[in-house]
Coordinates of C-alpha atoms and ligand atoms in Angstrom, one line a residue:
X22 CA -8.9 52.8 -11.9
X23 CA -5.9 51.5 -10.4
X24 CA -7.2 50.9 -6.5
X25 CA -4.1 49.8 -5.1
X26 CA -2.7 53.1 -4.6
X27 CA -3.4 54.6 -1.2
X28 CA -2.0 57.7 0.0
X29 CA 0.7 56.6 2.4
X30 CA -1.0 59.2 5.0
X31 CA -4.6 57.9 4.9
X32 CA -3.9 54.8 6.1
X33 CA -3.7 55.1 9.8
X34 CA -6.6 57.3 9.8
X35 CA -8.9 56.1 6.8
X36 CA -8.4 53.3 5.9
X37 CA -9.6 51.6 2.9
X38 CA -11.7 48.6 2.2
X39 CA -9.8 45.9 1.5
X40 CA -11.0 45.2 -2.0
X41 CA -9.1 48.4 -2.8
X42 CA -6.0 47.6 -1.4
X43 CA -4.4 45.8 -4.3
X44 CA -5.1 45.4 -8.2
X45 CA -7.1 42.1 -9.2
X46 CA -4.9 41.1 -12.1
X47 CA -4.1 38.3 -14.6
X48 CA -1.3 36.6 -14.5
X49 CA 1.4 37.3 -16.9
X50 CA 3.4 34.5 -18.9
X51 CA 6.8 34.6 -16.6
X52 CA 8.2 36.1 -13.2
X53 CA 11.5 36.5 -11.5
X54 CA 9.7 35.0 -8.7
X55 CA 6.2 33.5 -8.1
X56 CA 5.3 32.9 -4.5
X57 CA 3.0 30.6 -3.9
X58 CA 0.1 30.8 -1.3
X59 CA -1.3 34.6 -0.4
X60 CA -1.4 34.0 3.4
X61 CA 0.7 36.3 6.2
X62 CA 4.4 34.4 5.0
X63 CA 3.5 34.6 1.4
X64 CA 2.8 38.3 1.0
X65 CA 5.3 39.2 3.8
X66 CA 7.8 37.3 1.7
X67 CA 6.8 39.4 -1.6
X68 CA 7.2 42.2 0.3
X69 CA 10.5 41.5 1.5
X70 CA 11.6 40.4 -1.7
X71 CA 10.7 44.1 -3.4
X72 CA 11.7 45.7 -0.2
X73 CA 15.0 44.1 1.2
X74 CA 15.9 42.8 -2.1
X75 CA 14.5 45.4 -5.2
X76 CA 12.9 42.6 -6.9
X77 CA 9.5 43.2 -8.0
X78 CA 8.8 40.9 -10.9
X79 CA 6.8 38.9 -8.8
X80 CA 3.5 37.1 -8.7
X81 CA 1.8 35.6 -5.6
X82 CA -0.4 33.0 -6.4
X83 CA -3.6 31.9 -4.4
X84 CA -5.7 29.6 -4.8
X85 CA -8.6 30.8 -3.1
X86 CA -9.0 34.0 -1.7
X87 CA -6.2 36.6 -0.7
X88 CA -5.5 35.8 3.5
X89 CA -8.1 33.2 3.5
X90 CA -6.4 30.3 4.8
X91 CA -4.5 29.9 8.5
X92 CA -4.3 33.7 7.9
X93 CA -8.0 34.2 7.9
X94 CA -8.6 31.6 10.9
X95 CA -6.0 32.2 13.8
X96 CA -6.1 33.0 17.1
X97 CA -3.5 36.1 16.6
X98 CA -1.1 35.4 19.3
X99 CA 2.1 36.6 18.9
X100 CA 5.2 36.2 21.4
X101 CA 8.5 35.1 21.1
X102 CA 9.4 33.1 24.7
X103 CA 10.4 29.9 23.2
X104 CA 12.9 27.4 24.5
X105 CA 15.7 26.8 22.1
X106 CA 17.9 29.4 20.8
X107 CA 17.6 29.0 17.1
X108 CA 13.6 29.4 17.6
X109 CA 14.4 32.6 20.2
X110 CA 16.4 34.1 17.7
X111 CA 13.6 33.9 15.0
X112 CA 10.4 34.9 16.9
X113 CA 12.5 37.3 18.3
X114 CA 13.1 38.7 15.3
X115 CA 9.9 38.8 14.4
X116 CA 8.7 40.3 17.7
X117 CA 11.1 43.2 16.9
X118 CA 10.0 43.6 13.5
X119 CA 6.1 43.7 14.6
X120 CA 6.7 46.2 16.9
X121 CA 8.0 48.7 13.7
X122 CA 5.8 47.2 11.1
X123 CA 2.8 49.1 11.8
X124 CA 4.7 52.6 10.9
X125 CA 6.7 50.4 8.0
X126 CA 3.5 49.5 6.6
X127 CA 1.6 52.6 7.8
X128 CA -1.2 50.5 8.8
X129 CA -3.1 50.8 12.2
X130 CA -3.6 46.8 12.3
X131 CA -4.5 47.0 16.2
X132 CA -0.7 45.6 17.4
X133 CA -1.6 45.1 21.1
X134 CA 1.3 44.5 23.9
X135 CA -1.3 43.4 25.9
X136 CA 1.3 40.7 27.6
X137 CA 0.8 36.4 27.3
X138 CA 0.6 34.4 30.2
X139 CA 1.6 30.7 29.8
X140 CA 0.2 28.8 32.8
X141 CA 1.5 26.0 34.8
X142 CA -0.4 23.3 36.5
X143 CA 1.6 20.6 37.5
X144 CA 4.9 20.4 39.3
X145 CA 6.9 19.0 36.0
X146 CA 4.7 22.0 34.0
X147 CA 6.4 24.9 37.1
X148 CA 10.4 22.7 36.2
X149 CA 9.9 23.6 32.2
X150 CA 8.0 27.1 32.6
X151 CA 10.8 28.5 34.6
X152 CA 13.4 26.4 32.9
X153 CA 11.8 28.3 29.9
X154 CA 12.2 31.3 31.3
X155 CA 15.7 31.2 31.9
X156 CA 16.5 30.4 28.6
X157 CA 14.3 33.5 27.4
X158 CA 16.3 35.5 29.9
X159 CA 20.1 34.7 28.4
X160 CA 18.3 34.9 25.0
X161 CA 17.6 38.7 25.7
X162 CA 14.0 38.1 25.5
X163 CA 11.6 39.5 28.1
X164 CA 10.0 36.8 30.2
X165 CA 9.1 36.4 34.0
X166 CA 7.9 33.9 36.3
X167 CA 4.8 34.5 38.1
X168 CA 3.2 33.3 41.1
X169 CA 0.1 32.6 41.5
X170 CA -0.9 35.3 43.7
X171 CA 1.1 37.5 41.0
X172 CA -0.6 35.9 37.8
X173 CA -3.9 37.1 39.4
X174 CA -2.6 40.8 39.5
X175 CA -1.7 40.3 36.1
X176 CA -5.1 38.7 35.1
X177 CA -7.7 39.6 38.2
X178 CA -10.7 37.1 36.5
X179 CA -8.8 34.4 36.0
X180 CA -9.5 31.8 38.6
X181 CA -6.1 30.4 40.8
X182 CA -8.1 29.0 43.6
X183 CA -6.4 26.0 44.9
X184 CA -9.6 24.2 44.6
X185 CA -9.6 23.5 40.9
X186 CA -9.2 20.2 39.2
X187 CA -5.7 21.5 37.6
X188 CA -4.8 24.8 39.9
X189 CA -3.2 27.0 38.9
X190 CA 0.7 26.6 40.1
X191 CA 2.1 29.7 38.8
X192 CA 2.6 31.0 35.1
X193 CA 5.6 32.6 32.6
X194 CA 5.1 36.1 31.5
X195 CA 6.0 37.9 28.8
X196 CA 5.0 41.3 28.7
X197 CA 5.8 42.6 25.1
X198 CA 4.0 39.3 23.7
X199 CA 0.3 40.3 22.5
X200 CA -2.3 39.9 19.4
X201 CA -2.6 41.6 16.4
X202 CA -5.5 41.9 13.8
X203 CA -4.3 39.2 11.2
X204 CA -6.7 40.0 8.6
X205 CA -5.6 43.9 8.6
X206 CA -1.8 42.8 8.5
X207 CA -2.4 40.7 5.6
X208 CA -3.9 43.6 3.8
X209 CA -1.4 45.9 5.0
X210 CA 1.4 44.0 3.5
X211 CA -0.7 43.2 0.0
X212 CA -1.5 47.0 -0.1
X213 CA 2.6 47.5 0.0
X214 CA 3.2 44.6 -2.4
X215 CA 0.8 45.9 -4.4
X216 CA 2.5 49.4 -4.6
X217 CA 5.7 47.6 -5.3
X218 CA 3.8 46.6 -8.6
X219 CA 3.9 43.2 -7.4
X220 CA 0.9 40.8 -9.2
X221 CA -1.5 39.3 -6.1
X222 CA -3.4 36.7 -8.1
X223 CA -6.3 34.9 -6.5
X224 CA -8.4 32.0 -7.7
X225 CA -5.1 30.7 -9.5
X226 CA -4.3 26.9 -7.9
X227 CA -0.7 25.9 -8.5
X228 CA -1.2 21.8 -9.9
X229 CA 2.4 20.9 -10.0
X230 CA 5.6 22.3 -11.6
X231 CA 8.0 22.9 -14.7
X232 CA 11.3 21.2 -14.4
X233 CA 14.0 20.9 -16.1
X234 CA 16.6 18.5 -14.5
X235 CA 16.8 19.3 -10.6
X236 CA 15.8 23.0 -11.6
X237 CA 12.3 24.4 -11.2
X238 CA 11.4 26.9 -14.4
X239 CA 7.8 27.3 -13.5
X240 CA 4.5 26.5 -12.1
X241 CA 1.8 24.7 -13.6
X242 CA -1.9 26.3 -13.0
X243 CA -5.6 26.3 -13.3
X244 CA -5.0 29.7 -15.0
X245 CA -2.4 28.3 -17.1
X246 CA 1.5 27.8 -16.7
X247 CA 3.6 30.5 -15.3
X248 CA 7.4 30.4 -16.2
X249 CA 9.2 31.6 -13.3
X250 CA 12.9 32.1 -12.2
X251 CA 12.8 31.0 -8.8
X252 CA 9.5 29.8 -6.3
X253 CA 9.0 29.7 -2.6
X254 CA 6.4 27.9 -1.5
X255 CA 4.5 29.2 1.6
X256 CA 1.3 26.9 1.4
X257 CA 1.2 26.2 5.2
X258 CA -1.4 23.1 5.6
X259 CA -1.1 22.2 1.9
X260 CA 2.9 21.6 1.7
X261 CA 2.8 18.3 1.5
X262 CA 0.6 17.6 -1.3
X263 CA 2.0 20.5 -3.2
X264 CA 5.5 19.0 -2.6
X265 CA 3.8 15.6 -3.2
X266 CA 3.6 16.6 -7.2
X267 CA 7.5 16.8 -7.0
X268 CA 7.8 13.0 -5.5
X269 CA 9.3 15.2 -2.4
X270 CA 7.9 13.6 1.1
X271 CA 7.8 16.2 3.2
X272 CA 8.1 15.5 7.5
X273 CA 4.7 17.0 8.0
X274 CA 1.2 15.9 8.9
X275 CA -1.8 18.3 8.2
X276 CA -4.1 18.4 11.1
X277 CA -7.2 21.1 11.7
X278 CA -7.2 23.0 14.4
X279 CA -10.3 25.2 15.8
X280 CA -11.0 27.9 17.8
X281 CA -14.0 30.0 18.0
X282 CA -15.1 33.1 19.3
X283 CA -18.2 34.2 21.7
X284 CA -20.5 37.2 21.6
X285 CA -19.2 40.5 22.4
X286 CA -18.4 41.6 26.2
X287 CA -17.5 44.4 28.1
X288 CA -13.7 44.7 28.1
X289 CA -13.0 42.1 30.8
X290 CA -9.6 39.9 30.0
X291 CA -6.5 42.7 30.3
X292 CA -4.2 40.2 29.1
X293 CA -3.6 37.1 26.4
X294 CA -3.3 33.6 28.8
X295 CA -2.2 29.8 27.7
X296 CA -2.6 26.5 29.3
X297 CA -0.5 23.4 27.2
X298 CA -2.0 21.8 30.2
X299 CA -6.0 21.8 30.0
X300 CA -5.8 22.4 26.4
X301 CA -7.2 26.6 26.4
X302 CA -5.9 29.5 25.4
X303 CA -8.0 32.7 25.5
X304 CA -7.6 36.4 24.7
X305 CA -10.1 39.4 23.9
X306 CA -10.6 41.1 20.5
X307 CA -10.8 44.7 20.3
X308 CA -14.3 44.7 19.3
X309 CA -15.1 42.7 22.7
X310 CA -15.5 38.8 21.7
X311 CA -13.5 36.5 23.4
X312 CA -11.1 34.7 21.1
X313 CA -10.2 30.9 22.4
X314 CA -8.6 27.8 20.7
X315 CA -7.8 24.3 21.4
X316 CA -5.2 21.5 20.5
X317 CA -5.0 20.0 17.2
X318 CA -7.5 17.5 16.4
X319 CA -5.6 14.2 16.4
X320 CA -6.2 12.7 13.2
X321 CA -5.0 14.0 9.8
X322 CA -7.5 15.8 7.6
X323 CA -8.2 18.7 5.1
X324 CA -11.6 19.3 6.1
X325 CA -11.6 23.4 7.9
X326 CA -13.8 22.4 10.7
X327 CA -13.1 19.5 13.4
X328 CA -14.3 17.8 15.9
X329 CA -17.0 19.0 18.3
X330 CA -15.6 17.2 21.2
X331 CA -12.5 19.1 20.9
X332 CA -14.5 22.6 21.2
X333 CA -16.5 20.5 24.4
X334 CA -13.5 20.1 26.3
X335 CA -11.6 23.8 25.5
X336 CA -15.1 25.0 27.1
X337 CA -15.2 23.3 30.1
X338 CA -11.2 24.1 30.4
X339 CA -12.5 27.7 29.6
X340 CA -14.8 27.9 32.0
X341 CA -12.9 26.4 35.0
X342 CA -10.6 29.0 34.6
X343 CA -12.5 31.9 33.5
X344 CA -15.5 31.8 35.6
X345 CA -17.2 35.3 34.8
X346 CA -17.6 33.5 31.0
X347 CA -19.7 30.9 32.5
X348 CA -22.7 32.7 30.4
X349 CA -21.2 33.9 27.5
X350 CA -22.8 32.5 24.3
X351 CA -20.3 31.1 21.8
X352 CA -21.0 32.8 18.5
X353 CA -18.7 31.0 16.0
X354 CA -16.6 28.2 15.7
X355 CA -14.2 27.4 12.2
X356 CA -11.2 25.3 12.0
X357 CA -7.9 25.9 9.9
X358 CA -5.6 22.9 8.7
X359 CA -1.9 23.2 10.2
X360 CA 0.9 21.4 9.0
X361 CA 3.0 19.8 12.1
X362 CA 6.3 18.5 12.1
X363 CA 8.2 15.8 14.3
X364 CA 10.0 18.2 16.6
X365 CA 6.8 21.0 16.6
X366 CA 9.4 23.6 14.7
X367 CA 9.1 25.1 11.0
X368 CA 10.8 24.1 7.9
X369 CA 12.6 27.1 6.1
X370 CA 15.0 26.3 3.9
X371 CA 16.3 24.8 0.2
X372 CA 14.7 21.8 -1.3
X373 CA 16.3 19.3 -3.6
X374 CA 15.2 20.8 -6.2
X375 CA 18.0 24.3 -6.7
X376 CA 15.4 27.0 -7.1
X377 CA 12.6 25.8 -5.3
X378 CA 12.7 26.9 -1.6
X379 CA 10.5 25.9 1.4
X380 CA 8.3 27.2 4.0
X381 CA 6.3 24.9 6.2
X382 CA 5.1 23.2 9.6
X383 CA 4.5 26.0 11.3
X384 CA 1.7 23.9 13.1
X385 CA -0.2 25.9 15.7
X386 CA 2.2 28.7 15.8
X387 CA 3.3 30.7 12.5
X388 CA 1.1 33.8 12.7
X389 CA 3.3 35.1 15.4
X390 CA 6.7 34.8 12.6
X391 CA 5.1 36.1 9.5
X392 CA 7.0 39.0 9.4
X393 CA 10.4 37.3 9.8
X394 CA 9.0 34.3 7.8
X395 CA 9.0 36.7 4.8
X396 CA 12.3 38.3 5.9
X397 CA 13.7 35.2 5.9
X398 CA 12.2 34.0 2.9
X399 CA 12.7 36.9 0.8
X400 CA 17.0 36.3 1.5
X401 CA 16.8 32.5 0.5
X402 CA 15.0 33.2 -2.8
X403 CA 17.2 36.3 -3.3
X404 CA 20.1 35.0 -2.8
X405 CA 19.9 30.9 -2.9
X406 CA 21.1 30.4 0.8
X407 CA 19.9 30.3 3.9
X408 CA 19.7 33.5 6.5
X409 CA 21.6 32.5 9.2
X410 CA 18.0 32.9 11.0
X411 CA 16.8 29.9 9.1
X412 CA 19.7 28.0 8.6
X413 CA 18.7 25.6 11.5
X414 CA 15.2 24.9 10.3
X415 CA 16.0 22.8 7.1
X416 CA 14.9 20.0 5.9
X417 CA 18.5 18.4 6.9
X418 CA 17.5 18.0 9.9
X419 CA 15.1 15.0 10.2
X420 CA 18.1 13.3 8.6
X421 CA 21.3 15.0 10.6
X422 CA 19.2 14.2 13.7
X423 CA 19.6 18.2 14.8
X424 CA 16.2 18.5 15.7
X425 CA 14.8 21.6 17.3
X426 CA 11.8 20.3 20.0
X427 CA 10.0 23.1 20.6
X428 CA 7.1 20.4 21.8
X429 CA 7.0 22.0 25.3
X430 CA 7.3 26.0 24.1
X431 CA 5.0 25.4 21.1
X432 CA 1.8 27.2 21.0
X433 CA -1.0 24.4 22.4
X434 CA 0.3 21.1 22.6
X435 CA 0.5 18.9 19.3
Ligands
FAD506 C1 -7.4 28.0 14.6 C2 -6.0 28.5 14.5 C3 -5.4 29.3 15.4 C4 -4.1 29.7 15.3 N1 -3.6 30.6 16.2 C5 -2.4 31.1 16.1 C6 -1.9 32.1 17.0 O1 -2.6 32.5 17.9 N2 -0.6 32.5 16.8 C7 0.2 32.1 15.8 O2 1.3 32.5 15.8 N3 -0.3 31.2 14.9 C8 -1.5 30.7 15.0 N4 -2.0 29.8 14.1 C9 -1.1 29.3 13.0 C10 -1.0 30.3 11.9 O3 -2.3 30.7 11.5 C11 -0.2 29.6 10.7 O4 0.9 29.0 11.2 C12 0.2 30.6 9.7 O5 -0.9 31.4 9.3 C13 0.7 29.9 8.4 O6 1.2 30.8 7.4 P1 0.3 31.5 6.4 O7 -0.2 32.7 7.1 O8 1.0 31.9 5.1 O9 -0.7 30.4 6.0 P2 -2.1 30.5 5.2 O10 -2.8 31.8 5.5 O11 -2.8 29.2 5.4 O12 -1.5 30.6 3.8 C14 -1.2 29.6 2.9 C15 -2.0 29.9 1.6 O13 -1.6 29.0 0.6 C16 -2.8 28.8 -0.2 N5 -2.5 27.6 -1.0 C17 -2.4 26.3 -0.5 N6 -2.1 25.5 -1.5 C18 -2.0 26.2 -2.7 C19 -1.8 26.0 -4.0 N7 -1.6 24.7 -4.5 N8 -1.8 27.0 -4.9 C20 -2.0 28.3 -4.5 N9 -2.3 28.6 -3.2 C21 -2.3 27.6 -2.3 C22 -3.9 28.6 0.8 O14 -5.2 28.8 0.2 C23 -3.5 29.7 1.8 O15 -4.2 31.0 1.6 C24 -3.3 29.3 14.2 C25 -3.9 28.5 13.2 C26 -5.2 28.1 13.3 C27 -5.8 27.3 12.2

């Protein structure tokens, strides 16, 4: 039986298990393209590539399971209010392309509008937030500034007494930000590749790569070595040491990052809300739990868990501002490991190496770009050069000195 093949109509109604979205194949001796890494930017990118580009000789190559990395693990924001134009212009993008992709993929994966608050708590916090906002405003991308007393409309439990520790001193809005169920959009897009007759291979490690001069001709694997005309890499938190077999440093540091969910409530929180400033950030899943995250943890690691002193102080953060959730009992907690740059912006671009392009240090933030991510993506392996949307974001830059610091606009602070 060949599972992968849903009926294009069935999906927004019946949807199947995921198991039978997409073939479990081995992989064959040579590709026009491998991908590797089967999270959101990696199957996004395949499908972009058969999509955008007709090329469907592709393999994408996991090393665990399909989605079960970053993908798997985050928080599910998605907006597109950053600072700097090159980044407004990419989440952007992306914003528009999420707010299609459900009928594009014809898969219900629960896109919610639902709105992000980012709050301010400090008089240099209210200068940047509306400076911010501006910015989003000549950028053409919805945003507002919000009063207290107008945040509270917006989100009626969340606390802007005066009388906390850090009050709450007004917040940006931006109405068509929201969340999305990540593990359904990365089966959506597999299900598509999939269809395309692209090969999603899991439990198949890339080691290190064939070269030939500066020119990548394959990958090596724990399933054997793969010839393959050109590769994007899109290992989020693993980039390093996978561009580490090359000799290539790479300007990133791979930190975990938790964030946990509690039992399941009433519907209670209308909207998605963000403090950089006491470290929470807290929305509610459409089954009912209430999904919250943190900062980085500070030191470098591979370990998907963290620190519980992290989790200690996104509580009490949690609780000062929320306090209805007070009782609420936390149910899980799990960490992912993010890969974070200098200037808190991606890399997207060519590497030294002519066929052999890049995708990285999206740190706390790259859920929200996947679908431009593999947009993106698919163009530079297509056709060798940058989209203008990604031009910016090479490597170039931590040596041209035209850094993009999104430090301020970035997800949570790291
Ligand atoms: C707790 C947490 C909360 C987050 N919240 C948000 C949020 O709210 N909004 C947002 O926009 N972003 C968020 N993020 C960030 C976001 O998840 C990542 O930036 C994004 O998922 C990275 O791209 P990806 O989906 O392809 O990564 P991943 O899903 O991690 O994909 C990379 C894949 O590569 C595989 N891989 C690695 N090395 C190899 C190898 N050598 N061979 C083969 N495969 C390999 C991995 O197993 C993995 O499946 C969060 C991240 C975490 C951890």
């Amino acid at each position: 039986m060949r599972p992968g093949g849903a009926s294009a109509g069935s999906a927004q109604t019946g949807q199947q298990h995921a198991d039978h979205l997409w073939r479990h194949t081995d992989p064959k001796p040579s590709y026009d393209a491998v991908v590797v890494g089967a999270g959101g930017h990696g199957l996004a990118t395949a499908f972009y590539l058969a999509k955008n580009h007709g090329i469907t000789n592709v393999a994408v190559l996991e090393r665990g399971w399909l989605a079960g990395g970053n993908m798997a693990r985050n928080t599910t924001i998605i907006r597109s209010n950053y600072l700097w134009d090159e980044s407004a212009a990419i989440y952007e993008h992306a914003l528009k392309l999420w707010e299609g992709l459900p009928e594009e993929l014809d898969y219900d994966f629960l896109f919610s509008q639902r709105g992000v608050l980012n709050l301010a708590h400090t008089q240099q916090d209210v200068r940047d937030s509306r400076r911010r906002v501006y910015a989003n405003q000549l950028n053409g991308v919805d945003g507002e500034w919000l009063t207290p007393d107008e945040v509270a409309k917006v989100c009626p439990i969340l606390n802007v007494s005066p009388e906390t520790r850090y009050p709450v001193l007004g917040a940006t809005y931006q109405p068509r930000a929201g969340i999305a169920k990540h593990d359904h959009v990365a089966w959506a897009f597999a299900r598509q590749c999939d269809q395309y007759g692209i090969d999603l291979i899991q439990h198949c490690e890339v080691t290190g790569f064939l070269t030939s001069g500066n020119r990548v001709t394959g990958v090596r694997t724990t399933r054997g070595d793969i010839a393959a005309g050109r590769v994007a890499m899109t290992a989020a938190g693993h980039s390093s040491v996978l561009a580490g077999t090359l000799g290539l440093r790479l300007p990133v540091q791979s930190h975990p990052l938790q964030a946990l969910v509690s039992e399941l409530l009433e519907p209670v929180h209308p909207t998605v809300v963000m403090s950089n400033h006491v470290h929470v950030y807290v929305s509610q899943a459409h089954k009912g739990e209430l999904v919250m995250g943190a900062g980085v943890d500070s030191y470098n690691s591979y370990g998907q868990r963290g620190s519980v002193h992290v989790i200690e102080q996104q509580m009490a953060a949690a609780v000062e501002l929320f306090p209805i959730f007070a009782r609420a009992h936390v149910l899980r907690t799990w960490g992912g490991i993010v890969d974070v740059t200098p200037d808190a912006s991606p890399v997207i671009g060519l590497t030294p190496y002519e066929n052999l392009y890049i995708n990285c240090g999206w740190g706390t933030g790259g859920f929200k770009a996947t679908p431009a991510v593999g947009w993106v993506m698919a163009h530079l392996v297509a056709t060798g050069t940058p989209h203008a949307l990604n031009e910016p974001f090479g490597l170039d830059r931590f040596t041209t000195g035209a850094l993009i610091d999104e430090h301020g606009a970035a997800a949570v602070a790291h």
